[in-house]
Coordinates of C-alpha atoms and ligand atoms in Angstrom, one line a residue:
M1 CA 166.6 63.7 51.1
D2 CA 168.0 60.6 49.4
V3 CA 164.8 58.7 48.8
V4 CA 161.1 59.7 49.1
I5 CA 158.8 56.7 49.1
V6 CA 155.2 57.2 48.1
G7 CA 153.2 54.4 49.7
G8 CA 153.7 52.7 53.1
G9 CA 152.4 49.2 52.4
P10 CA 154.5 46.0 52.5
A11 CA 156.5 47.0 49.4
G12 CA 157.3 50.6 50.5
L13 CA 158.0 49.7 54.1
S14 CA 160.3 46.9 53.2
A15 CA 162.3 49.2 51.0
A16 CA 162.3 51.9 53.7
L17 CA 163.7 49.4 56.3
S18 CA 166.6 48.4 54.0
L19 CA 167.3 52.0 53.0
G20 CA 167.2 53.2 56.6
R21 CA 169.6 50.5 57.6
A22 CA 171.8 51.6 54.7
R23 CA 172.0 55.0 56.4
R24 CA 170.0 56.8 53.7
R25 CA 167.8 59.7 54.5
V26 CA 164.3 58.4 53.7
T27 CA 160.7 59.8 54.0
V28 CA 157.7 57.7 53.5
I29 CA 154.4 59.4 52.6
D30 CA 151.3 57.2 53.0
S31 CA 147.6 57.8 52.6
G32 CA 146.7 54.8 54.8
E33 CA 144.7 52.6 52.5
P34 CA 146.6 49.4 51.9
R35 CA 144.9 47.0 49.5
N36 CA 144.1 44.3 52.1
R37 CA 142.9 46.6 54.9
T38 CA 139.5 45.0 55.1
A39 CA 140.9 41.5 55.8
A40 CA 141.3 40.7 59.5
H41 CA 144.0 38.1 58.9
M42 CA 146.8 37.8 56.4
H43 CA 147.9 34.3 55.2
G44 CA 150.8 32.7 53.5
V45 CA 153.4 35.2 54.8
L46 CA 156.1 33.1 56.5
G47 CA 156.5 33.9 60.1
H48 CA 153.4 36.0 60.1
D49 CA 150.7 33.6 59.0
G50 CA 147.3 34.8 60.4
L51 CA 148.6 38.2 61.5
S52 CA 146.5 41.3 60.9
P53 CA 147.8 43.1 57.8
L54 CA 147.5 46.4 59.7
V55 CA 149.7 45.0 62.6
L56 CA 152.3 44.0 60.0
L57 CA 152.4 47.6 58.8
E58 CA 152.5 49.1 62.3
R59 CA 155.5 46.9 63.1
G60 CA 157.1 47.8 59.8
R61 CA 156.8 51.5 60.5
A62 CA 158.2 51.1 64.0
E63 CA 161.2 49.1 62.7
A64 CA 162.0 51.5 59.9
N65 CA 161.5 54.5 62.2
G66 CA 164.2 52.9 64.4
Y67 CA 166.7 53.5 61.6
G68 CA 165.7 57.1 61.1
V69 CA 163.0 56.8 58.4
R70 CA 160.5 59.7 58.6
F71 CA 156.8 59.2 58.0
L72 CA 154.2 61.7 56.7
Q73 CA 150.5 61.1 56.4
G74 CA 148.7 62.1 53.2
E75 CA 148.3 61.6 49.5
V76 CA 150.9 62.7 46.9
A77 CA 149.3 64.0 43.7
S78 CA 152.2 65.7 42.0
A79 CA 155.9 65.6 41.6
R80 CA 158.5 67.0 39.1
V81 CA 161.9 65.8 37.8
E82 CA 164.3 68.6 36.8
D83 CA 168.0 68.5 36.2
G84 CA 168.4 65.3 38.4
V85 CA 166.4 66.8 41.3
I86 CA 163.0 65.5 42.1
E87 CA 160.4 67.6 43.9
V88 CA 157.5 65.9 45.6
D89 CA 154.5 67.9 46.7
T90 CA 153.0 66.9 50.0
A91 CA 150.4 68.4 52.4
H92 CA 153.4 69.2 54.6
G93 CA 155.3 71.1 51.9
T94 CA 157.5 70.2 48.9
L95 CA 160.3 67.6 49.4
R96 CA 163.5 67.7 47.3
T97 CA 164.9 64.2 46.8
R98 CA 167.6 62.4 44.8
R99 CA 165.3 59.4 44.1
L100 CA 161.6 58.7 44.2
L101 CA 160.2 55.3 44.8
V102 CA 156.5 54.8 44.1
A103 CA 154.9 51.9 46.0
S104 CA 151.3 53.0 45.9
G105 CA 149.7 49.6 45.2
L106 CA 146.5 49.0 43.2
E107 CA 142.8 49.4 43.6
D108 CA 140.4 46.5 43.3
V109 CA 137.3 47.6 41.4
L110 CA 134.5 45.2 42.4
P111 CA 131.5 44.2 40.3
D112 CA 128.6 46.5 41.1
I113 CA 126.6 43.9 43.1
P114 CA 124.9 44.8 46.4
G115 CA 126.8 43.4 49.3
F116 CA 130.1 42.9 47.6
R117 CA 131.7 46.0 48.9
E118 CA 130.5 45.5 52.5
Q119 CA 131.8 41.9 52.5
W120 CA 135.1 42.6 50.7
G121 CA 138.0 40.8 52.4
R122 CA 135.6 38.7 54.5
G123 CA 132.8 36.9 52.8
V124 CA 133.9 38.1 49.3
V125 CA 137.5 37.5 48.5
V126 CA 139.9 37.2 45.6
C127 CA 142.9 35.1 46.3
P128 CA 142.8 31.3 46.7
Y129 CA 146.2 31.2 48.3
C130 CA 145.2 33.9 50.8
D131 CA 141.8 32.5 51.8
G132 CA 141.4 29.0 50.2
W133 CA 142.5 27.1 53.2
E134 CA 140.0 28.8 55.5
H135 CA 137.2 27.6 53.2
R136 CA 138.5 24.1 52.5
N137 CA 135.5 21.8 51.9
N138 CA 133.0 24.7 52.1
V139 CA 130.5 25.5 49.4
I140 CA 132.6 28.1 47.4
G141 CA 130.8 30.3 44.9
V142 CA 132.8 31.9 42.1
V143 CA 131.0 34.9 40.7
A144 CA 132.4 35.5 37.2
T145 CA 133.6 38.9 36.1
S146 CA 135.3 37.8 32.9
A147 CA 135.9 34.6 30.8
R148 CA 139.1 34.2 33.0
S149 CA 136.9 33.5 36.0
V150 CA 136.7 29.8 34.8
E151 CA 140.4 29.5 35.8
Q152 CA 139.6 30.8 39.3
A153 CA 136.8 28.2 39.7
Q154 CA 139.2 25.4 38.5
L155 CA 141.8 26.5 40.9
L156 CA 139.5 26.6 43.8
R157 CA 138.5 23.0 43.2
Q158 CA 141.9 22.3 44.9
W159 CA 140.3 23.4 48.2
S160 CA 136.8 22.1 47.9
D161 CA 134.8 19.7 45.8
R162 CA 131.7 21.9 46.3
V163 CA 132.5 24.8 43.9
V164 CA 129.6 26.6 42.2
Y165 CA 130.5 28.8 39.1
F166 CA 128.1 31.7 38.6
E167 CA 128.3 32.8 35.0
N168 CA 126.8 36.2 35.8
V169 CA 126.4 37.1 32.1
V170 CA 129.9 38.4 31.7
G171 CA 131.6 35.2 32.4
E172 CA 129.6 32.9 30.1
A173 CA 131.7 29.8 29.7
S174 CA 132.5 28.2 26.3
A175 CA 131.3 24.6 25.5
A176 CA 134.8 23.4 26.1
D177 CA 135.0 25.2 29.5
L178 CA 131.6 23.8 30.5
D179 CA 132.8 20.4 29.8
R180 CA 136.0 20.9 31.8
L181 CA 134.0 22.3 34.7
A182 CA 131.6 19.4 34.7
R183 CA 134.5 16.9 34.6
R184 CA 135.8 18.4 37.9
G185 CA 132.3 18.4 39.4
I186 CA 131.9 22.2 39.4
R187 CA 128.3 23.2 39.1
V188 CA 127.4 26.0 36.8
E189 CA 124.6 28.5 37.6
S190 CA 123.7 30.8 34.7
G191 CA 122.0 34.2 34.9
A192 CA 122.8 37.6 36.4
V193 CA 123.9 37.7 40.0
T194 CA 121.8 40.4 41.7
S195 CA 122.8 40.3 45.3
L196 CA 124.3 38.4 48.2
R197 CA 122.4 36.8 51.1
V198 CA 124.1 37.7 54.3
E199 CA 123.1 36.4 57.7
G200 CA 124.7 38.1 60.7
E201 CA 128.2 38.7 59.4
R202 CA 128.3 35.7 57.1
V203 CA 127.6 35.3 53.4
T204 CA 125.2 32.4 53.0
G205 CA 123.9 32.7 49.5
V206 CA 124.1 34.3 46.1
E207 CA 120.9 35.6 44.5
V208 CA 120.7 34.8 40.8
D209 CA 117.7 35.6 38.6
G210 CA 115.5 35.9 41.7
R211 CA 116.5 32.6 43.4
V212 CA 119.1 32.1 46.1
V213 CA 121.8 29.5 45.8
D214 CA 123.5 28.5 49.1
V215 CA 127.2 29.2 49.4
E216 CA 129.5 29.8 52.3
V217 CA 131.9 32.2 50.6
V218 CA 132.3 34.1 47.3
F219 CA 135.5 34.4 45.3
T220 CA 135.5 36.9 42.5
G221 CA 137.9 38.7 40.2
P222 CA 137.9 42.5 40.6
T223 CA 139.2 44.8 37.8
L224 CA 142.7 45.6 38.9
R225 CA 143.5 49.3 38.6
P226 CA 147.2 50.3 39.5
R227 CA 147.4 53.5 41.5
D228 CA 150.0 54.8 39.0
A229 CA 148.7 58.3 38.3
L230 CA 151.8 59.9 39.8
L231 CA 154.1 57.8 37.6
R232 CA 152.1 58.5 34.5
S233 CA 152.1 62.3 35.3
L234 CA 155.9 62.1 35.3
G235 CA 155.8 60.5 31.8
A236 CA 156.6 56.9 32.7
T237 CA 156.1 54.5 29.8
T238 CA 153.6 51.8 29.9
T239 CA 152.8 48.4 28.3
E240 CA 149.5 46.9 27.5
S241 CA 148.7 43.4 28.8
E242 CA 145.6 41.3 29.0
L243 CA 145.1 42.9 32.5
G244 CA 145.3 46.5 31.2
S245 CA 148.1 49.0 30.9
W246 CA 151.0 48.8 33.4
V247 CA 154.0 51.1 34.0
D248 CA 157.3 49.6 32.7
I249 CA 160.1 48.8 35.1
D250 CA 163.4 47.0 34.7
D251 CA 164.6 44.1 36.8
D252 CA 165.7 46.5 39.6
G253 CA 162.5 48.6 39.6
R254 CA 163.6 51.6 37.5
T255 CA 160.9 53.2 35.5
S256 CA 161.6 55.0 32.2
V257 CA 161.8 58.4 34.1
P258 CA 165.4 59.0 35.4
G259 CA 165.5 58.8 39.2
V260 CA 162.0 57.4 39.5
W261 CA 161.5 53.8 40.7
A262 CA 158.5 51.6 41.4
V263 CA 157.7 48.5 43.4
G264 CA 154.9 46.3 44.6
N265 CA 151.3 46.0 43.2
V266 CA 151.5 49.3 41.4
V267 CA 153.7 47.7 38.8
N268 CA 153.3 44.0 39.6
V269 CA 150.0 42.3 39.7
R270 CA 151.5 39.1 41.2
A271 CA 153.1 40.9 44.2
N272 CA 151.3 39.4 47.2
V273 CA 152.6 40.4 50.6
S274 CA 155.6 38.1 50.6
V275 CA 156.6 39.1 47.0
S276 CA 156.1 42.8 47.9
L277 CA 158.3 42.5 50.9
G278 CA 161.0 40.7 48.8
L279 CA 160.9 43.1 46.0
G280 CA 161.0 46.1 48.4
S281 CA 164.2 44.7 49.7
L282 CA 165.6 44.0 46.2
V283 CA 164.7 47.5 44.9
A284 CA 166.2 49.1 48.0
G285 CA 169.5 47.4 47.4
A286 CA 169.5 48.5 43.7
L287 CA 168.5 52.1 44.7
N288 CA 171.3 52.3 47.2
A289 CA 173.9 51.0 44.7
D290 CA 172.6 53.7 42.2
L291 CA 173.1 56.4 44.8
V292 CA 176.6 55.1 45.7
A293 CA 177.4 55.2 41.9
D294 CA 176.2 58.8 41.8
D295 CA 178.3 59.8 44.9
I296 CA 181.4 58.3 43.1
D297 CA 180.6 60.1 39.9
A298 CA 180.3 63.4 41.8
L299 CA 183.8 63.0 43.2
V300 CA 185.3 62.1 39.9
D301 CA 183.7 65.1 38.2
A302 CA 184.8 67.5 41.0
Ligands
LIG406 C1 141.0 41.4 50.5 C2 142.4 41.1 50.2 C3 143.1 40.2 51.0 C4 144.4 39.9 50.8 N1 145.0 38.9 51.6 C5 146.3 38.6 51.4 C6 146.9 37.6 52.1 O1 146.3 37.0 53.0 N2 148.2 37.3 51.8 C7 148.9 38.0 50.9 O2 150.1 37.7 50.7 N3 148.4 39.0 50.1 C8 147.1 39.3 50.4 N4 146.5 40.3 49.6 C9 147.3 41.0 48.6 C10 148.0 42.2 49.4 O3 147.0 43.1 49.8 C11 149.0 42.9 48.4 O4 149.9 41.9 47.9 C12 149.8 44.0 49.1 O5 148.9 44.9 49.8 C13 150.6 44.7 48.1 O6 151.5 45.6 48.8 P1 151.9 47.1 48.2 O7 152.8 47.7 49.2 O8 152.3 47.0 46.8 O9 150.5 47.9 48.2 P2 149.5 48.3 49.3 O10 149.5 47.4 50.5 O11 148.2 48.6 48.7 O12 150.1 49.7 49.9 C14 150.1 50.9 49.1 C15 150.0 52.1 50.0 O13 150.2 53.3 49.3 C16 149.3 54.2 49.7 N5 149.1 55.2 48.5 C17 148.5 55.0 47.4 N6 148.6 56.0 46.6 C18 149.2 57.0 47.3 C19 149.6 58.3 47.0 N7 149.3 58.9 45.9 N8 150.2 59.0 48.0 C20 150.5 58.5 49.2 N9 150.2 57.2 49.5 C21 149.5 56.4 48.6 C22 148.0 53.5 50.0 O14 147.2 54.2 50.9 C23 148.7 52.2 50.7 O15 148.8 52.4 52.1 C24 145.1 40.5 49.8 C25 144.4 41.5 49.0 C26 143.1 41.7 49.2 C27 142.4 42.7 48.3

């Protein structure tokens, strides 16, 4: 095998398509839980605006498969790198490969408020660029999860002049922030958020300190947890940022572990679908060039 790709979301599939077209032997192993799986529609992806994210992946698998890319279902928990050979353990046996590309995405850890998980991707969302347009001029609630949630509320003011900021204890705004929110007409509700009011399938209110405030959608900021256990188990170096600890990559997607690469949300918090597709293609080009260089070295050494 030339490349084993762990993760078949937009980043992994985009890389798989380019590598398949470059006549590389590629296997993608995927556990079937892409980050945006609960959203019915995907937005801001040129040529695919409004498409189901699952349909995008289905098409991507079919396209990559047309160039010989092989797909396996399952979760990869362990791999080893020894003398330039990488072994990846799967439910279908151990795969030997020259390169490993990890594209396993990230997990959104939601605040523990009843109703949030059930509504995730529909009445409770995260990304203004993905869902802001659909809620333009609506009453938008922002349930704070950290002091940074003030920025989310300020941003959402671009889509509606009826934004309500729920401090929710953790996101208590400073006097300066309160002033800036007030100047933009953003109402502040203090107190702990205890649940959502949902009517039918729609979010219609946020319960705070026993009273219900009317809203039509909730934006919030989950804790972002990269699914990077495999990379860490291989010894990949990491760097601390204000959003936690992230595995290091260079501009081409190489981690600090020889032969092991990474792309998409697992290493890049800003990789939306379009960015993930673009980076998947970029990393595939760099990976293929790396393999070509290896092939030449092998001939020179022989
Ligand atoms: C609710 C919601 C809505 C969103 N809407 C939009 C939108 O409208 N437009 C937009 O551009 N972006 C949107 N996003 C962001 C988008 O989901 C991400 O940008 C995108 O999914 C990142 O792609 P990825 O390939 O890096 O990761 P993912 O899409 O998460 O794919 C990773 C894949 O790897 C698999 N995997 C993980 N670990 C393993 C393992 N150990 N072994 C095997 N497989 C594994 C997972 O099951 C998954 O299939 C949204 C996000 C959320 C949460």
